[in-house]
């Protein structure tokens, strides 16, 4: 992402480099190769869910109670694959923004080397998610056309806190649900491994995104802060509402029209999203990014 128009002063740089250096050290000690860590060879065991059922968009609805156990498991597998596909889409946006941010900067510095390390992580994650979705027996789910075009525009023009805070929102929402999935013995083992890898490595990415958001906001005036708060909220809304493609229901053998209707009205799922994002909302509030106009989109996405 493009650099903020406000440059950090010399007194800010040592702390910035310290964060990057610590993250580089952590990555050197604890990193995974999904090609060898994940069991890609064992055939899919359909006695398992693809995600914790409590995270399913239909969990607790009348339709959920009518479904057979096999249908519930198939739906969680399709939804897990859809979340993975959305993750790939946003990781591609993230990689381009980070590359723009470090373009022409000093490659010997810790912060540029960390940025390149993060990009390498995201490349591996995208391949891991793609193979995981394929093994779950799902098609290539993609966001709707408007979301794709908005993402294209966002990754081209977003800079500073707008870019890093949006990255943080996407990573935080995924992180909370995947922490549940990786511990859940009802979830198929290879998906639990994928989630564990992603949680461990994304924790470093989130630390960097928080630090960068704070750094860029330090020099932001009131108008810029309000504009970027709105942009971050819109980006968050698009990301979160794109996670579960409506085609998952038909692909799980359900009545798609009825499933979409019940999912939209599912208060349990809305509550899960709100509770999982409490820490994220606290951070955005502390950064003064929960403006009145931004709150409209967070509420519509059921993040607050």
PDB file of C-alpha atoms in Angstrom:
ATOM      1  CA  UNK A   1       0.000   0.000   0.000  1.00  0.00           C
ATOM      2  CA  UNK A   2       1.216   3.498  -0.683  1.00  0.00           C
ATOM      3  CA  UNK A   3       3.010   5.249   2.118  1.00  0.00           C
ATOM      4  CA  UNK A   4       1.217   7.753   4.296  1.00  0.00           C
ATOM      5  CA  UNK A   5       1.769  11.358   3.343  1.00  0.00           C
ATOM      6  CA  UNK A   6       3.031  11.870   6.895  1.00  0.00           C
ATOM      7  CA  UNK A   7       6.465  10.355   7.393  1.00  0.00           C
ATOM      8  CA  UNK A   8       7.573   9.042  10.786  1.00  0.00           C
ATOM      9  CA  UNK A   9      10.252  11.115  12.417  1.00  0.00           C
ATOM     10  CA  UNK A  10      13.662   9.704  13.362  1.00  0.00           C
ATOM     11  CA  UNK A  11      12.469   9.088  16.925  1.00  0.00           C
ATOM     12  CA  UNK A  12       9.685   6.776  15.606  1.00  0.00           C
ATOM     13  CA  UNK A  13      11.876   4.560  13.445  1.00  0.00           C
ATOM     14  CA  UNK A  14      13.743   2.528  16.105  1.00  0.00           C
ATOM     15  CA  UNK A  15      10.450   1.309  17.602  1.00  0.00           C
ATOM     16  CA  UNK A  16       9.094   0.520  14.128  1.00  0.00           C
ATOM     17  CA  UNK A  17      12.213  -1.501  13.278  1.00  0.00           C
ATOM     18  CA  UNK A  18      12.111  -3.252  16.672  1.00  0.00           C
ATOM     19  CA  UNK A  19       8.610  -4.585  15.921  1.00  0.00           C
ATOM     20  CA  UNK A  20       9.706  -5.807  12.490  1.00  0.00           C
ATOM     21  CA  UNK A  21      12.879  -7.381  13.899  1.00  0.00           C
ATOM     22  CA  UNK A  22      10.933  -9.261  16.578  1.00  0.00           C
ATOM     23  CA  UNK A  23       8.503 -10.541  13.963  1.00  0.00           C
ATOM     24  CA  UNK A  24      11.361 -11.684  11.731  1.00  0.00           C
ATOM     25  CA  UNK A  25      12.891 -13.555  14.664  1.00  0.00           C
ATOM     26  CA  UNK A  26       9.544 -15.158  15.439  1.00  0.00           C
ATOM     27  CA  UNK A  27       9.071 -16.231  11.810  1.00  0.00           C
ATOM     28  CA  UNK A  28      12.540 -17.770  11.788  1.00  0.00           C
ATOM     29  CA  UNK A  29      11.693 -19.838  14.883  1.00  0.00           C
ATOM     30  CA  UNK A  30       8.109 -20.808  14.069  1.00  0.00           C
ATOM     31  CA  UNK A  31       6.938 -21.172  10.486  1.00  0.00           C
ATOM     32  CA  UNK A  32       5.259 -23.958   8.561  1.00  0.00           C
ATOM     33  CA  UNK A  33       5.388 -25.426   5.081  1.00  0.00           C
ATOM     34  CA  UNK A  34       1.799 -26.454   4.240  1.00  0.00           C
ATOM     35  CA  UNK A  35       3.065 -28.704   1.450  1.00  0.00           C
ATOM     36  CA  UNK A  36       4.540 -31.048   4.054  1.00  0.00           C
ATOM     37  CA  UNK A  37       2.634 -30.183   7.257  1.00  0.00           C
ATOM     38  CA  UNK A  38      -0.878 -30.816   5.910  1.00  0.00           C
ATOM     39  CA  UNK A  39      -2.083 -34.346   5.149  1.00  0.00           C
ATOM     40  CA  UNK A  40      -3.058 -33.924   1.515  1.00  0.00           C
ATOM     41  CA  UNK A  41      -2.996 -37.638   0.674  1.00  0.00           C
ATOM     42  CA  UNK A  42      -5.630 -39.151   2.989  1.00  0.00           C
ATOM     43  CA  UNK A  43      -9.053 -39.125   1.264  1.00  0.00           C
ATOM     44  CA  UNK A  44     -11.689 -36.790   2.681  1.00  0.00           C
ATOM     45  CA  UNK A  45     -13.566 -38.393   5.580  1.00  0.00           C
ATOM     46  CA  UNK A  46     -17.171 -37.225   5.283  1.00  0.00           C
ATOM     47  CA  UNK A  47     -17.927 -38.211   8.867  1.00  0.00           C
ATOM     48  CA  UNK A  48     -16.304 -34.908   9.865  1.00  0.00           C
ATOM     49  CA  UNK A  49     -17.452 -31.307   9.598  1.00  0.00           C
ATOM     50  CA  UNK A  50     -15.518 -28.747   7.593  1.00  0.00           C
ATOM     51  CA  UNK A  51     -15.887 -26.164  10.381  1.00  0.00           C
ATOM     52  CA  UNK A  52     -17.361 -25.983  13.850  1.00  0.00           C
ATOM     53  CA  UNK A  53     -21.134 -26.333  13.277  1.00  0.00           C
ATOM     54  CA  UNK A  54     -21.829 -23.419  15.647  1.00  0.00           C
ATOM     55  CA  UNK A  55     -20.194 -21.157  13.039  1.00  0.00           C
ATOM     56  CA  UNK A  56     -22.493 -22.388  10.258  1.00  0.00           C
ATOM     57  CA  UNK A  57     -24.765 -19.651   8.914  1.00  0.00           C
ATOM     58  CA  UNK A  58     -27.808 -21.915   9.376  1.00  0.00           C
ATOM     59  CA  UNK A  59     -26.951 -23.216  12.843  1.00  0.00           C
ATOM     60  CA  UNK A  60     -29.940 -22.910  15.175  1.00  0.00           C
ATOM     61  CA  UNK A  61     -32.470 -22.146  12.425  1.00  0.00           C
ATOM     62  CA  UNK A  62     -35.584 -24.182  11.647  1.00  0.00           C
ATOM     63  CA  UNK A  63     -33.846 -25.415   8.490  1.00  0.00           C
ATOM     64  CA  UNK A  64     -30.846 -26.622  10.519  1.00  0.00           C
ATOM     65  CA  UNK A  65     -33.111 -28.764  12.698  1.00  0.00           C
ATOM     66  CA  UNK A  66     -34.682 -30.326   9.598  1.00  0.00           C
ATOM     67  CA  UNK A  67     -31.358 -31.202   7.991  1.00  0.00           C
ATOM     68  CA  UNK A  68     -29.790 -34.640   8.285  1.00  0.00           C
ATOM     69  CA  UNK A  69     -26.420 -35.011   9.976  1.00  0.00           C
ATOM     70  CA  UNK A  70     -24.831 -35.645   6.572  1.00  0.00           C
ATOM     71  CA  UNK A  71     -26.338 -32.430   5.163  1.00  0.00           C
ATOM     72  CA  UNK A  72     -25.081 -30.400   8.121  1.00  0.00           C
ATOM     73  CA  UNK A  73     -21.558 -31.761   7.664  1.00  0.00           C
ATOM     74  CA  UNK A  74     -21.634 -31.124   3.936  1.00  0.00           C
ATOM     75  CA  UNK A  75     -22.814 -27.542   4.478  1.00  0.00           C
ATOM     76  CA  UNK A  76     -19.992 -26.832   6.949  1.00  0.00           C
ATOM     77  CA  UNK A  77     -17.507 -28.205   4.417  1.00  0.00           C
ATOM     78  CA  UNK A  78     -18.893 -25.966   1.663  1.00  0.00           C
ATOM     79  CA  UNK A  79     -18.899 -22.930   3.950  1.00  0.00           C
ATOM     80  CA  UNK A  80     -15.320 -23.612   5.085  1.00  0.00           C
ATOM     81  CA  UNK A  81     -14.280 -23.776   1.432  1.00  0.00           C
ATOM     82  CA  UNK A  82     -16.084 -20.503   0.716  1.00  0.00           C
ATOM     83  CA  UNK A  83     -14.313 -18.771   3.622  1.00  0.00           C
ATOM     84  CA  UNK A  84     -10.994 -20.122   2.308  1.00  0.00           C
ATOM     85  CA  UNK A  85     -11.740 -18.807  -1.185  1.00  0.00           C
ATOM     86  CA  UNK A  86     -12.593 -15.371   0.201  1.00  0.00           C
ATOM     87  CA  UNK A  87      -9.328 -15.517   2.148  1.00  0.00           C
ATOM     88  CA  UNK A  88      -7.407 -16.103  -1.083  1.00  0.00           C
ATOM     89  CA  UNK A  89      -9.139 -13.122  -2.723  1.00  0.00           C
ATOM     90  CA  UNK A  90      -8.257 -10.789   0.121  1.00  0.00           C
ATOM     91  CA  UNK A  91      -4.719 -12.147   0.518  1.00  0.00           C
ATOM     92  CA  UNK A  92      -4.106 -11.225  -3.119  1.00  0.00           C
ATOM     93  CA  UNK A  93      -5.285  -7.682  -2.359  1.00  0.00           C
ATOM     94  CA  UNK A  94      -3.110  -7.598   0.771  1.00  0.00           C
ATOM     95  CA  UNK A  95       0.026  -8.709  -1.068  1.00  0.00           C
ATOM     96  CA  UNK A  96      -0.339  -5.961  -3.667  1.00  0.00           C
ATOM     97  CA  UNK A  97      -0.877  -3.269  -1.021  1.00  0.00           C
ATOM     98  CA  UNK A  98       2.122  -4.356   1.024  1.00  0.00           C
ATOM     99  CA  UNK A  99       4.328  -4.487  -2.076  1.00  0.00           C
ATOM    100  CA  UNK A 100       3.283  -0.942  -2.974  1.00  0.00           C
ATOM    101  CA  UNK A 101       4.082   0.203   0.543  1.00  0.00           C
ATOM    102  CA  UNK A 102       7.673  -1.078   0.453  1.00  0.00           C
ATOM    103  CA  UNK A 103       8.385  -0.320  -3.199  1.00  0.00           C
ATOM    104  CA  UNK A 104      11.738   1.503  -3.538  1.00  0.00           C
ATOM    105  CA  UNK A 105      12.345   1.450   0.237  1.00  0.00           C
ATOM    106  CA  UNK A 106      15.589   0.184   1.780  1.00  0.00           C
ATOM    107  CA  UNK A 107      15.544  -3.625   1.379  1.00  0.00           C
ATOM    108  CA  UNK A 108      18.192  -4.011   4.087  1.00  0.00           C
ATOM    109  CA  UNK A 109      15.815  -2.584   6.711  1.00  0.00           C
ATOM    110  CA  UNK A 110      13.949  -4.907   9.065  1.00  0.00           C
ATOM    111  CA  UNK A 111      10.530  -3.482   8.161  1.00  0.00           C
ATOM    112  CA  UNK A 112      10.970  -4.147   4.423  1.00  0.00           C
ATOM    113  CA  UNK A 113      12.319  -7.631   5.090  1.00  0.00           C
ATOM    114  CA  UNK A 114       9.360  -8.336   7.373  1.00  0.00           C
ATOM    115  CA  UNK A 115       6.944  -7.085   4.682  1.00  0.00           C
ATOM    116  CA  UNK A 116       8.517  -9.490   2.177  1.00  0.00           C
ATOM    117  CA  UNK A 117       8.276 -12.291   4.747  1.00  0.00           C
ATOM    118  CA  UNK A 118       4.573 -11.534   5.221  1.00  0.00           C
ATOM    119  CA  UNK A 119       4.008 -11.636   1.463  1.00  0.00           C
ATOM    120  CA  UNK A 120       5.758 -15.020   1.291  1.00  0.00           C
ATOM    121  CA  UNK A 121       3.495 -16.269   4.098  1.00  0.00           C
ATOM    122  CA  UNK A 122       0.395 -15.085   2.258  1.00  0.00           C
ATOM    123  CA  UNK A 123       1.472 -16.812  -0.953  1.00  0.00           C
ATOM    124  CA  UNK A 124       1.782 -20.115   0.919  1.00  0.00           C
ATOM    125  CA  UNK A 125      -1.540 -19.523   2.682  1.00  0.00           C
ATOM    126  CA  UNK A 126      -3.335 -18.895  -0.606  1.00  0.00           C
ATOM    127  CA  UNK A 127      -2.042 -22.139  -2.094  1.00  0.00           C
ATOM    128  CA  UNK A 128      -2.919 -23.965   1.144  1.00  0.00           C
ATOM    129  CA  UNK A 129      -6.479 -22.586   1.116  1.00  0.00           C
ATOM    130  CA  UNK A 130      -6.915 -23.473  -2.554  1.00  0.00           C
ATOM    131  CA  UNK A 131      -5.803 -27.070  -2.008  1.00  0.00           C
ATOM    132  CA  UNK A 132      -7.936 -27.277   1.120  1.00  0.00           C
ATOM    133  CA  UNK A 133     -11.083 -26.092  -0.670  1.00  0.00           C
ATOM    134  CA  UNK A 134     -10.430 -28.546  -3.473  1.00  0.00           C
ATOM    135  CA  UNK A 135     -10.032 -31.425  -1.018  1.00  0.00           C
ATOM    136  CA  UNK A 136     -13.316 -30.434   0.658  1.00  0.00           C
ATOM    137  CA  UNK A 137     -15.015 -31.106  -2.662  1.00  0.00           C
ATOM    138  CA  UNK A 138     -16.024 -27.516  -3.293  1.00  0.00           C
ATOM    139  CA  UNK A 139     -15.959 -25.386  -6.438  1.00  0.00           C
ATOM    140  CA  UNK A 140     -13.954 -22.167  -6.721  1.00  0.00           C
ATOM    141  CA  UNK A 141     -16.187 -19.776  -4.808  1.00  0.00           C
ATOM    142  CA  UNK A 142     -15.648 -16.150  -5.725  1.00  0.00           C
ATOM    143  CA  UNK A 143     -17.061 -12.874  -4.368  1.00  0.00           C
ATOM    144  CA  UNK A 144     -19.767 -11.258  -6.480  1.00  0.00           C
ATOM    145  CA  UNK A 145     -18.665  -8.975  -9.289  1.00  0.00           C
ATOM    146  CA  UNK A 146     -19.222  -5.721  -7.393  1.00  0.00           C
ATOM    147  CA  UNK A 147     -17.031  -6.940  -4.502  1.00  0.00           C
ATOM    148  CA  UNK A 148     -14.289  -7.936  -6.946  1.00  0.00           C
ATOM    149  CA  UNK A 149     -14.323  -4.513  -8.602  1.00  0.00           C
ATOM    150  CA  UNK A 150     -14.409  -2.686  -5.263  1.00  0.00           C
ATOM    151  CA  UNK A 151     -11.455  -4.801  -4.166  1.00  0.00           C
ATOM    152  CA  UNK A 152      -9.614  -3.889  -7.348  1.00  0.00           C
ATOM    153  CA  UNK A 153     -10.140  -0.202  -6.624  1.00  0.00           C
ATOM    154  CA  UNK A 154      -9.298  -0.519  -2.932  1.00  0.00           C
ATOM    155  CA  UNK A 155      -5.968  -2.279  -3.447  1.00  0.00           C
ATOM    156  CA  UNK A 156      -5.016   0.399  -5.990  1.00  0.00           C
ATOM    157  CA  UNK A 157      -5.817   3.531  -3.981  1.00  0.00           C
ATOM    158  CA  UNK A 158      -5.785   2.549  -0.279  1.00  0.00           C
ATOM    159  CA  UNK A 159      -2.790   3.757   1.713  1.00  0.00           C
ATOM    160  CA  UNK A 160      -1.614   4.207   5.276  1.00  0.00           C
ATOM    161  CA  UNK A 161      -4.089   3.397   8.025  1.00  0.00           C
ATOM    162  CA  UNK A 162      -6.920   2.670   5.558  1.00  0.00           C
ATOM    163  CA  UNK A 163      -4.979  -0.217   4.058  1.00  0.00           C
ATOM    164  CA  UNK A 164      -3.483  -1.656   7.247  1.00  0.00           C
ATOM    165  CA  UNK A 165      -6.664  -1.383   9.325  1.00  0.00           C
ATOM    166  CA  UNK A 166      -8.674  -3.140   6.584  1.00  0.00           C
ATOM    167  CA  UNK A 167      -6.039  -5.880   6.536  1.00  0.00           C
ATOM    168  CA  UNK A 168      -6.419  -6.175  10.301  1.00  0.00           C
ATOM    169  CA  UNK A 169     -10.214  -6.496  10.109  1.00  0.00           C
ATOM    170  CA  UNK A 170     -10.039  -9.346   7.586  1.00  0.00           C
ATOM    171  CA  UNK A 171      -7.360 -11.175   9.558  1.00  0.00           C
ATOM    172  CA  UNK A 172      -9.025 -10.711  12.962  1.00  0.00           C
ATOM    173  CA  UNK A 173     -12.405 -12.045  11.819  1.00  0.00           C
ATOM    174  CA  UNK A 174     -10.789 -15.124  10.265  1.00  0.00           C
ATOM    175  CA  UNK A 175      -8.542 -15.599  13.283  1.00  0.00           C
ATOM    176  CA  UNK A 176     -11.356 -15.907  15.814  1.00  0.00           C
ATOM    177  CA  UNK A 177     -13.386 -18.469  13.901  1.00  0.00           C
ATOM    178  CA  UNK A 178     -10.322 -20.487  12.921  1.00  0.00           C
ATOM    179  CA  UNK A 179      -9.170 -20.703  16.537  1.00  0.00           C
ATOM    180  CA  UNK A 180     -12.448 -22.474  17.269  1.00  0.00           C
ATOM    181  CA  UNK A 181     -12.159 -24.754  14.244  1.00  0.00           C
ATOM    182  CA  UNK A 182      -8.579 -25.839  14.908  1.00  0.00           C
ATOM    183  CA  UNK A 183      -9.470 -27.050  18.425  1.00  0.00           C
ATOM    184  CA  UNK A 184     -12.700 -28.785  17.423  1.00  0.00           C
ATOM    185  CA  UNK A 185     -12.349 -32.564  17.091  1.00  0.00           C
ATOM    186  CA  UNK A 186     -15.540 -32.644  15.022  1.00  0.00           C
ATOM    187  CA  UNK A 187     -13.662 -30.833  12.240  1.00  0.00           C
ATOM    188  CA  UNK A 188     -11.804 -32.923   9.659  1.00  0.00           C
ATOM    189  CA  UNK A 189      -8.122 -33.180  10.735  1.00  0.00           C
ATOM    190  CA  UNK A 190      -6.497 -31.630   7.658  1.00  0.00           C
ATOM    191  CA  UNK A 191      -8.691 -28.509   8.008  1.00  0.00           C
ATOM    192  CA  UNK A 192      -7.694 -28.244  11.671  1.00  0.00           C
ATOM    193  CA  UNK A 193      -4.040 -28.302  10.588  1.00  0.00           C
ATOM    194  CA  UNK A 194      -4.668 -25.605   7.975  1.00  0.00           C
ATOM    195  CA  UNK A 195      -6.376 -23.431  10.567  1.00  0.00           C
ATOM    196  CA  UNK A 196      -3.563 -23.931  13.079  1.00  0.00           C
ATOM    197  CA  UNK A 197      -0.940 -22.879  10.528  1.00  0.00           C
ATOM    198  CA  UNK A 198      -2.941 -19.828   9.557  1.00  0.00           C
ATOM    199  CA  UNK A 199      -3.622 -18.752  13.147  1.00  0.00           C
ATOM    200  CA  UNK A 200       0.042 -19.025  14.180  1.00  0.00           C
ATOM    201  CA  UNK A 201       1.416 -17.121  11.207  1.00  0.00           C
ATOM    202  CA  UNK A 202      -1.377 -14.539  10.964  1.00  0.00           C
ATOM    203  CA  UNK A 203      -0.841 -13.557  14.608  1.00  0.00           C
ATOM    204  CA  UNK A 204       2.420 -11.947  13.474  1.00  0.00           C
ATOM    205  CA  UNK A 205       0.682 -10.227  10.558  1.00  0.00           C
ATOM    206  CA  UNK A 206      -1.936  -8.780  12.902  1.00  0.00           C
ATOM    207  CA  UNK A 207       0.720  -7.362  15.226  1.00  0.00           C
ATOM    208  CA  UNK A 208       2.341  -5.618  12.276  1.00  0.00           C
ATOM    209  CA  UNK A 209      -1.006  -4.314  10.977  1.00  0.00           C
ATOM    210  CA  UNK A 210      -1.858  -2.855  14.403  1.00  0.00           C
ATOM    211  CA  UNK A 211       1.564  -1.208  14.683  1.00  0.00           C
ATOM    212  CA  UNK A 212       1.339   0.240  11.166  1.00  0.00           C
ATOM    213  CA  UNK A 213      -2.197   1.503  11.738  1.00  0.00           C
ATOM    214  CA  UNK A 214      -1.126   3.337  14.895  1.00  0.00           C
ATOM    215  CA  UNK A 215       1.985   4.700  13.183  1.00  0.00           C
ATOM    216  CA  UNK A 216       0.078   6.184  10.251  1.00  0.00           C
ATOM    217  CA  UNK A 217      -2.693   7.564  12.444  1.00  0.00           C
ATOM    218  CA  UNK A 218      -0.172   9.427  14.589  1.00  0.00           C
ATOM    219  CA  UNK A 219       0.069  12.098  11.917  1.00  0.00           C
ATOM    220  CA  UNK A 220      -3.524  11.995  10.686  1.00  0.00           C
ATOM    221  CA  UNK A 221      -5.732  15.055  10.953  1.00  0.00           C
ATOM    222  CA  UNK A 222      -9.452  15.005  11.775  1.00  0.00           C
ATOM    223  CA  UNK A 223     -10.676  15.012   8.158  1.00  0.00           C
ATOM    224  CA  UNK A 224      -8.314  12.286   7.006  1.00  0.00           C
ATOM    225  CA  UNK A 225      -9.168  10.161  10.039  1.00  0.00           C
ATOM    226  CA  UNK A 226     -12.911  10.441   9.306  1.00  0.00           C
ATOM    227  CA  UNK A 227     -12.485   9.649   5.612  1.00  0.00           C
ATOM    228  CA  UNK A 228     -10.315   6.627   6.295  1.00  0.00           C
ATOM    229  CA  UNK A 229     -12.607   5.414   9.079  1.00  0.00           C
ATOM    230  CA  UNK A 230     -15.412   5.336   6.497  1.00  0.00           C
ATOM    231  CA  UNK A 231     -13.260   3.597   3.866  1.00  0.00           C
ATOM    232  CA  UNK A 232     -12.133   0.950   6.383  1.00  0.00           C
ATOM    233  CA  UNK A 233     -15.729   0.278   7.428  1.00  0.00           C
ATOM    234  CA  UNK A 234     -16.926  -0.124   3.830  1.00  0.00           C
ATOM    235  CA  UNK A 235     -14.013  -2.447   3.044  1.00  0.00           C
ATOM    236  CA  UNK A 236     -14.797  -4.457   6.183  1.00  0.00           C
ATOM    237  CA  UNK A 237     -18.444  -4.768   5.195  1.00  0.00           C
ATOM    238  CA  UNK A 238     -17.545  -6.037   1.711  1.00  0.00           C
ATOM    239  CA  UNK A 239     -15.026  -8.542   3.075  1.00  0.00           C
ATOM    240  CA  UNK A 240     -17.253  -9.979   5.811  1.00  0.00           C
ATOM    241  CA  UNK A 241     -20.399 -10.217   3.678  1.00  0.00           C
ATOM    242  CA  UNK A 242     -18.402 -12.013   0.954  1.00  0.00           C
ATOM    243  CA  UNK A 243     -17.157 -14.821   3.208  1.00  0.00           C
ATOM    244  CA  UNK A 244     -20.019 -17.244   2.607  1.00  0.00           C
ATOM    245  CA  UNK A 245     -21.120 -17.472  -1.007  1.00  0.00           C
ATOM    246  CA  UNK A 246     -24.854 -18.108  -1.404  1.00  0.00           C
ATOM    247  CA  UNK A 247     -24.075 -21.006  -3.768  1.00  0.00           C
ATOM    248  CA  UNK A 248     -22.886 -23.099  -0.807  1.00  0.00           C
ATOM    249  CA  UNK A 249     -26.487 -24.027   0.017  1.00  0.00           C
ATOM    250  CA  UNK A 250     -27.374 -25.496  -3.376  1.00  0.00           C
ATOM    251  CA  UNK A 251     -23.994 -27.246  -3.497  1.00  0.00           C
ATOM    252  CA  UNK A 252     -24.817 -28.855  -0.146  1.00  0.00           C
ATOM    253  CA  UNK A 253     -28.097 -30.141  -1.597  1.00  0.00           C
ATOM    254  CA  UNK A 254     -30.344 -27.575   0.086  1.00  0.00           C
ATOM    255  CA  UNK A 255     -33.069 -25.244  -1.122  1.00  0.00           C
ATOM    256  CA  UNK A 256     -30.912 -22.223  -1.862  1.00  0.00           C
ATOM    257  CA  UNK A 257     -33.675 -19.637  -1.700  1.00  0.00           C
ATOM    258  CA  UNK A 258     -34.947 -20.800   1.690  1.00  0.00           C
ATOM    259  CA  UNK A 259     -31.418 -21.220   3.068  1.00  0.00           C
ATOM    260  CA  UNK A 260     -30.384 -17.679   2.115  1.00  0.00           C
ATOM    261  CA  UNK A 261     -33.520 -16.263   3.725  1.00  0.00           C
ATOM    262  CA  UNK A 262     -33.008 -18.137   6.997  1.00  0.00           C
ATOM    263  CA  UNK A 263     -29.282 -17.382   7.080  1.00  0.00           C
ATOM    264  CA  UNK A 264     -29.940 -13.650   6.744  1.00  0.00           C
ATOM    265  CA  UNK A 265     -32.325 -13.775   9.708  1.00  0.00           C
ATOM    266  CA  UNK A 266     -30.129 -16.032  11.864  1.00  0.00           C
ATOM    267  CA  UNK A 267     -29.599 -14.184  15.150  1.00  0.00           C
ATOM    268  CA  UNK A 268     -27.247 -16.879  16.451  1.00  0.00           C
ATOM    269  CA  UNK A 269     -24.755 -16.288  13.646  1.00  0.00           C
ATOM    270  CA  UNK A 270     -25.022 -12.520  14.037  1.00  0.00           C
ATOM    271  CA  UNK A 271     -24.270 -12.919  17.742  1.00  0.00           C
ATOM    272  CA  UNK A 272     -21.238 -15.107  16.981  1.00  0.00           C
ATOM    273  CA  UNK A 273     -19.858 -12.432  14.658  1.00  0.00           C
ATOM    274  CA  UNK A 274     -20.415  -9.617  17.169  1.00  0.00           C
ATOM    275  CA  UNK A 275     -18.850 -11.461  20.101  1.00  0.00           C
ATOM    276  CA  UNK A 276     -15.854 -12.559  18.041  1.00  0.00           C
ATOM    277  CA  UNK A 277     -15.119  -8.970  16.979  1.00  0.00           C
ATOM    278  CA  UNK A 278     -15.217  -7.321  20.396  1.00  0.00           C
ATOM    279  CA  UNK A 279     -11.413  -7.062  20.609  1.00  0.00           C
ATOM    280  CA  UNK A 280     -11.187  -5.692  17.084  1.00  0.00           C
ATOM    281  CA  UNK A 281     -13.840  -3.062  17.796  1.00  0.00           C
ATOM    282  CA  UNK A 282     -11.985  -2.066  20.968  1.00  0.00           C
ATOM    283  CA  UNK A 283      -8.850  -1.468  18.898  1.00  0.00           C
ATOM    284  CA  UNK A 284     -10.700   0.563  16.274  1.00  0.00           C
ATOM    285  CA  UNK A 285     -12.353   2.598  19.027  1.00  0.00           C
ATOM    286  CA  UNK A 286      -8.989   3.287  20.679  1.00  0.00           C
ATOM    287  CA  UNK A 287      -7.692   4.455  17.286  1.00  0.00           C
ATOM    288  CA  UNK A 288     -10.756   6.726  16.939  1.00  0.00           C
ATOM    289  CA  UNK A 289     -11.896   4.906  13.801  1.00  0.00           C
ATOM    290  CA  UNK A 290     -15.435   4.132  14.984  1.00  0.00           C
ATOM    291  CA  UNK A 291     -17.052   7.246  13.600  1.00  0.00           C
ATOM    292  CA  UNK A 292     -20.820   7.583  13.192  1.00  0.00           C
ATOM    293  CA  UNK A 293     -20.712   6.820   9.448  1.00  0.00           C
ATOM    294  CA  UNK A 294     -18.357   3.858   9.995  1.00  0.00           C
ATOM    295  CA  UNK A 295     -20.637   2.362  12.644  1.00  0.00           C
ATOM    296  CA  UNK A 296     -23.425   2.073  10.079  1.00  0.00           C
ATOM    297  CA  UNK A 297     -21.404  -0.452   8.074  1.00  0.00           C
ATOM    298  CA  UNK A 298     -20.074  -2.365  11.078  1.00  0.00           C
ATOM    299  CA  UNK A 299     -23.636  -2.774  12.335  1.00  0.00           C
ATOM    300  CA  UNK A 300     -24.859  -3.905   8.913  1.00  0.00           C
ATOM    301  CA  UNK A 301     -22.099  -6.523   8.849  1.00  0.00           C
ATOM    302  CA  UNK A 302     -23.043  -7.557  12.427  1.00  0.00           C
ATOM    303  CA  UNK A 303     -19.549  -6.801  13.724  1.00  0.00           C
ATOM    304  CA  UNK A 304     -20.832  -4.581  16.489  1.00  0.00           C
TER     305      UNK A 304
END
